[in-house]
Amino acid sequence: MINITDKILNFIDLHKGEEDKKTVIQNISSTVSFRGSNLWILVCAIIIASVGLNVNSTAVIIGAMLISPLMGPIVGAGFGLGMYDFELLKKSIKNLLIATIASLATSTIYFYISPFKEAQSELLARTSPNIYDILIAFFGGLVGVIAVTRVEKGNPIPGVAIATALMPPLCTAGYGLALGNFKFFLGAMYLYTINCVFICIATFVIVNYLKYPITRQLDTVHQKRVKYIITILILFLIVPSIYFAYQLFIQKNYTFKTETFIRKEFLDNDYPIIYKNIEYNTNPKRIELAFLTKKFNDAEIINLNKKLTEYDLKNTRLIIKQDTFNLSKDIMNKINSSKNLVDQKDVLINDLRNQLSQYQFKNLQIGSEAKILFPFVTSLSIGNYSSEHKDSKTKIIPIILFQSKKDITSETKEKLKSWLKVRLQKDSIEVYRQSVPEIKTLKK
């Protein structure tokens, strides 16, 4: 039995593959400070994350999280707390505050001047934290700190940056400040605080487990005081998050019951729905529906409202919209609001496409024609180069790169250049030759 226990403990021992403790502490201390390049990288990452939230692009948000250097001072605070190194702890908290203020200022300015003010799903997801966010922050922090203390760092660090998601809550808080929506601001800052605190606590746990050297010896009273503060902070963050998780569960359960009611009472009876709106935060809650052809009389609507209790949909009122004029207005308003957002994005996409098209050639026949007229050409590539002139105007100049096995005379190259000018209808072009190495056969 003892051998089995020893094998298990040996199997999960974190001391194997551990980096030298002094080296780890030096590395952590170097990532705490937010000066110069670190601050610039942070500001750029915040702008990228804000754009991602603004246009609802998950890929852009993930990219910003990978760039962000915010994990440095948070992990530094955990190391400082675990080793009772209060200088490192103070330095880490100070730099985290600097980073937080800089991030809030940047995201607030961005969202204030951004033409897109509508809250997207990626942004809304950061306004209502719950117990699951605590679990993600804590276990993500554990993975990050374990990776930091290894000789072989491996791949966990990028994953931790994505999972713990420190950037999006800060950007969402900036969005709330820019629009004066303090509910968004407080919800996002609560999520950000959860992430920071529980990554720090995870670091504290690992630092104690790996027995990092204590910088300052504390008596029992002071050690207990530190533990009491950590416990109170954990409870202070966990209790509201449990409440939010419970509210999320109630809302999801209500949505499921609502969908079940709609499916069984209407869709299963072949009543096509053309309009659906569920208001969860009103009193009473509202289910608004409109149908393609089916018309309900007053008695049927009263009977359907009574049926809501059979699906455990308490304090809910069913409203069936049958006024064609008002219904059309509601539907058109929703369509127009969506259409305006799509139109704005389409304009931006088209502008980018137009800019990109200036740097591209789509005529693929030129290479084939060149090989016929100039047999020495083995391949030909065309691209564009933008050149700034004294009058501040940008001029697009075609760049032609051709390959040939043998050298050609300047006269022949000039003929090729003249033909390309006529063929591309350009006054100015640049032509360059790239030699092709000859393949020599090996004789036995």
Steps between C-alpha positions, in 0.01 A plus 500: 500500500787735590671429168182583306459828691866589439461425128190720476670786687810458285281502189337834586807663658538860373865517607600295195608720213497807725703806397755642744307712749732802477465501121119485525491789750727708274279428199185590694651823633598607147143465368336700780596850390291697250744740343597575142431211263272311742268800530494552122424131442218518755340807337520340155349176634215696663421673169504165316272342762264801486474470122431126537221565750367784286465286185428177691811322372609213728826449307609863552417483873706182536791666321486793744499265799812325368680835464401636842775522768245536785579161654844623616403718799217265604733199522760729664247590770435130561873431536541800729212381719622139504858594597393786730707725274302818562724711276418275203133502605486881517685536169265251332181665631629846404579390144169313472318823594702692238416238237132499598467880483686516167278223359177666620606837358592348162182293462279790617650736241465235228133426570422870540623581148390170340195531270377154608326536836284184504591240764597175326473149645876480574474822698181403686661171608741700722233688700355220717775291667411189700657209690625343176720803435660443841573136413650603165717770663624274780582190294630711213725675752620162633596388150677830430706496820592132462620575147702802620683284756602233246830469316301415186232768481293315238175626347275584800583872526310610184207283605496656846500850348194406292314312774539758777404784263635810675472737203130472398359597844720812506384596151137437598548722805636770267192454281279551807686820595488636144122450477425583863372146561620432856331161515734382221795672667441343843427153358814503284720632782362230730601234245844661461545503880397132520759408237779701667431378854458131421804486271690660789357246750588210268855636485508527881395133531770372259773721652421355845478144366838527327647657817650814349732677745334737746643851461374623834419279795162580655378394840191282534269799557605671177479178301146444626413859411617448140292181477194677647530779242523248217199306636287816533597609148405157361161508676442859390541394135345153514166590664384747228628269225293210641195729493570595137549133410165418661335783304658368179368152577149638563507697175626204295236277658229758422618528138489120465144487636397786269640324194323178605169689531540664158598174333216288644220755478584662166776346289372142547160625380655647183457866597803674341637778724619819329573703814628394844613715790558377858528763773654335807571812710146645500230444761313297394730331250378524140490259207410688183412297189357564155394240243504484125135401440346381826263739678404442864178621659484640853386171654794313344750759624355478854522120487864513380589736786349251745712225346818688593471364856503145362852572369601658833515845339385702798459877500499495119260654250454379141437778249402403147545788257225499238489871418656496154608865501669500844649156435655619175649799680656277769645260245629777274662680795691182589598441138611863453709503818676184384527632146662826614766306688559274201516801265762670717711187504454454123627853439810428709560166325456656154747778585756242608437296185550808282828578676613141464407487131751778430777259598381203296491394134233256390612462136661157490555502119797738506742230615393261221523776237847601622630144464382491136638842401818466707601129508779562753235577768428190710262668750364848566344654814330838537426700813451863603706737708370826652737796483458831689583812295588854605143617442387240762323297233539124489598351165453130427790354296482146353798279588579217253728214599592254225721193494735389224766234488751717313604862520330736255626821345382838622342555157289183534399595855398845375278340231331287768451811715351699209258218417391470864434877519267477201342175620435630854415851379741656751739793453749373753598144594798322656638178348743268678657171397543201729741239374404131497781264610587243236456136598816301444473126441729269692685243300591166653 
